[in-house]
Amino acid sequence: MQLSLENKLQLLCDILDEHQSNSSGSPNEYAQLERLTASILAKKDLSDQDIQDVLTSIHQYGKTGTGVSDCARHIENHQDQISHWINTVQQNL
């Protein structure tokens, strides 16, 4: 089943919210963030530069997160950015 753009954006928000709320994540979640953002950016369905920049940042966060040994610290280091990312993505739902 193919996810719609709205479903993908909501899933991004859900994963990021979980990271922020629980200060925990897994390599699989980081990989999923990386795949989701790559999929959204590849389709070029979003023309707004702000959301594209945020998706690129989330992609990098996911890519870096797959290789970290301390997921909680990685999340802690990005807390402020995660809030901004969630707000920006939610505005595009």
PDB file of C-alpha atoms in Angstrom:
ATOM      1  CA  MET A   1       0.000   0.000   0.000  1.00  0.00           C
ATOM      2  CA  GLN A   2       1.341   3.386  -1.017  1.00  0.00           C
ATOM      3  CA  LEU A   3       1.294   6.129   1.616  1.00  0.00           C
ATOM      4  CA  SER A   4      -0.047   9.525   0.595  1.00  0.00           C
ATOM      5  CA  LEU A   5       2.024  12.650   1.118  1.00  0.00           C
ATOM      6  CA  GLU A   6      -0.167  13.544   4.090  1.00  0.00           C
ATOM      7  CA  ASN A   7       0.359  10.071   5.608  1.00  0.00           C
ATOM      8  CA  LYS A   8       4.127  10.380   5.196  1.00  0.00           C
ATOM      9  CA  LEU A   9       4.201  13.825   6.801  1.00  0.00           C
ATOM     10  CA  GLN A  10       2.045  12.617   9.690  1.00  0.00           C
ATOM     11  CA  LEU A  11       4.321   9.616  10.200  1.00  0.00           C
ATOM     12  CA  LEU A  12       7.340  11.942  10.293  1.00  0.00           C
ATOM     13  CA  CYS A  13       5.620  14.027  12.972  1.00  0.00           C
ATOM     14  CA  ASP A  14       4.700  10.932  14.971  1.00  0.00           C
ATOM     15  CA  ILE A  15       8.256   9.566  14.987  1.00  0.00           C
ATOM     16  CA  LEU A  16       9.774  12.942  15.834  1.00  0.00           C
ATOM     17  CA  ASP A  17       7.206  13.488  18.585  1.00  0.00           C
ATOM     18  CA  GLU A  18       8.084  10.091  20.070  1.00  0.00           C
ATOM     19  CA  HIS A  19      11.774  10.977  19.988  1.00  0.00           C
ATOM     20  CA  GLN A  20      11.120  14.285  21.676  1.00  0.00           C
ATOM     21  CA  SER A  21       8.676  12.951  24.274  1.00  0.00           C
ATOM     22  CA  ASN A  22      10.616   9.845  25.255  1.00  0.00           C
ATOM     23  CA  SER A  23      14.175  10.953  24.460  1.00  0.00           C
ATOM     24  CA  SER A  24      14.687   7.563  22.888  1.00  0.00           C
ATOM     25  CA  GLY A  25      14.880   6.220  19.388  1.00  0.00           C
ATOM     26  CA  SER A  26      16.161   3.229  17.506  1.00  0.00           C
ATOM     27  CA  PRO A  27      18.373   2.810  14.450  1.00  0.00           C
ATOM     28  CA  ASN A  28      15.294   1.511  12.610  1.00  0.00           C
ATOM     29  CA  GLU A  29      13.378   4.711  13.398  1.00  0.00           C
ATOM     30  CA  TYR A  30      16.270   6.832  12.163  1.00  0.00           C
ATOM     31  CA  ALA A  31      16.417   4.766   8.977  1.00  0.00           C
ATOM     32  CA  GLN A  32      12.668   5.211   8.541  1.00  0.00           C
ATOM     33  CA  LEU A  33      13.026   8.994   8.909  1.00  0.00           C
ATOM     34  CA  GLU A  34      15.758   8.901   6.293  1.00  0.00           C
ATOM     35  CA  ARG A  35      13.643   6.835   3.862  1.00  0.00           C
ATOM     36  CA  LEU A  36      10.489   8.913   4.378  1.00  0.00           C
ATOM     37  CA  THR A  37      12.208  12.237   3.806  1.00  0.00           C
ATOM     38  CA  ALA A  38      14.059  10.921   0.748  1.00  0.00           C
ATOM     39  CA  SER A  39      10.765   9.668  -0.682  1.00  0.00           C
ATOM     40  CA  ILE A  40       8.979  12.980  -0.097  1.00  0.00           C
ATOM     41  CA  LEU A  41      11.827  15.081  -1.474  1.00  0.00           C
ATOM     42  CA  ALA A  42      12.197  12.862  -4.565  1.00  0.00           C
ATOM     43  CA  LYS A  43       8.571  13.391  -5.591  1.00  0.00           C
ATOM     44  CA  LYS A  44       8.902  17.199  -5.447  1.00  0.00           C
ATOM     45  CA  ASP A  45       5.270  17.532  -4.312  1.00  0.00           C
ATOM     46  CA  LEU A  46       6.128  20.321  -1.869  1.00  0.00           C
ATOM     47  CA  SER A  47       7.247  23.566  -3.464  1.00  0.00           C
ATOM     48  CA  ASP A  48       7.692  25.585  -0.253  1.00  0.00           C
ATOM     49  CA  GLN A  49      11.405  26.079   0.436  1.00  0.00           C
ATOM     50  CA  ASP A  50      10.939  26.042   4.242  1.00  0.00           C
ATOM     51  CA  ILE A  51       9.470  22.529   4.262  1.00  0.00           C
ATOM     52  CA  GLN A  52      12.109  21.329   1.809  1.00  0.00           C
ATOM     53  CA  ASP A  53      14.850  22.670   4.085  1.00  0.00           C
ATOM     54  CA  VAL A  54      13.233  21.032   7.116  1.00  0.00           C
ATOM     55  CA  LEU A  55      12.891  17.701   5.299  1.00  0.00           C
ATOM     56  CA  THR A  56      16.554  17.893   4.308  1.00  0.00           C
ATOM     57  CA  SER A  57      17.489  18.524   7.962  1.00  0.00           C
ATOM     58  CA  ILE A  58      15.313  15.623   9.143  1.00  0.00           C
ATOM     59  CA  HIS A  59      16.926  13.417   6.495  1.00  0.00           C
ATOM     60  CA  GLN A  60      20.386  14.316   7.818  1.00  0.00           C
ATOM     61  CA  TYR A  61      19.222  13.751  11.422  1.00  0.00           C
ATOM     62  CA  GLY A  62      17.968  10.289  10.453  1.00  0.00           C
ATOM     63  CA  LYS A  63      21.096   9.455   8.484  1.00  0.00           C
ATOM     64  CA  THR A  64      23.367  10.491  11.350  1.00  0.00           C
ATOM     65  CA  GLY A  65      21.131   8.749  13.887  1.00  0.00           C
ATOM     66  CA  THR A  66      21.496   5.341  12.260  1.00  0.00           C
ATOM     67  CA  GLY A  67      25.156   5.305  13.255  1.00  0.00           C
ATOM     68  CA  VAL A  68      25.127   6.825  16.740  1.00  0.00           C
ATOM     69  CA  SER A  69      25.820   4.732  19.809  1.00  0.00           C
ATOM     70  CA  ASP A  70      23.807   6.972  22.160  1.00  0.00           C
ATOM     71  CA  CYS A  71      20.377   7.673  20.652  1.00  0.00           C
ATOM     72  CA  ALA A  72      19.215   9.642  23.701  1.00  0.00           C
ATOM     73  CA  ARG A  73      22.132  12.059  23.379  1.00  0.00           C
ATOM     74  CA  HIS A  74      21.514  12.455  19.645  1.00  0.00           C
ATOM     75  CA  ILE A  75      17.891  13.384  20.378  1.00  0.00           C
ATOM     76  CA  GLU A  76      18.902  15.675  23.245  1.00  0.00           C
ATOM     77  CA  ASN A  77      21.318  17.503  20.942  1.00  0.00           C
ATOM     78  CA  HIS A  78      18.466  18.153  18.487  1.00  0.00           C
ATOM     79  CA  GLN A  79      15.566  18.958  20.873  1.00  0.00           C
ATOM     80  CA  ASP A  80      15.081  22.546  19.700  1.00  0.00           C
ATOM     81  CA  GLN A  81      15.342  21.557  16.053  1.00  0.00           C
ATOM     82  CA  ILE A  82      12.858  18.710  16.513  1.00  0.00           C
ATOM     83  CA  SER A  83      10.249  21.164  17.843  1.00  0.00           C
ATOM     84  CA  HIS A  84      10.775  23.410  14.825  1.00  0.00           C
ATOM     85  CA  TRP A  85      10.629  20.450  12.435  1.00  0.00           C
ATOM     86  CA  ILE A  86       7.362  19.169  13.916  1.00  0.00           C
ATOM     87  CA  ASN A  87       5.752  22.624  13.714  1.00  0.00           C
ATOM     88  CA  THR A  88       6.839  23.155  10.116  1.00  0.00           C
ATOM     89  CA  VAL A  89       5.704  19.708   8.971  1.00  0.00           C
ATOM     90  CA  GLN A  90       2.345  20.094  10.740  1.00  0.00           C
ATOM     91  CA  GLN A  91       1.755  23.368   8.895  1.00  0.00           C
ATOM     92  CA  ASN A  92       2.021  21.415   5.637  1.00  0.00           C
ATOM     93  CA  LEU A  93      -0.475  18.697   6.562  1.00  0.00           C
TER      94      LEU A  93
END
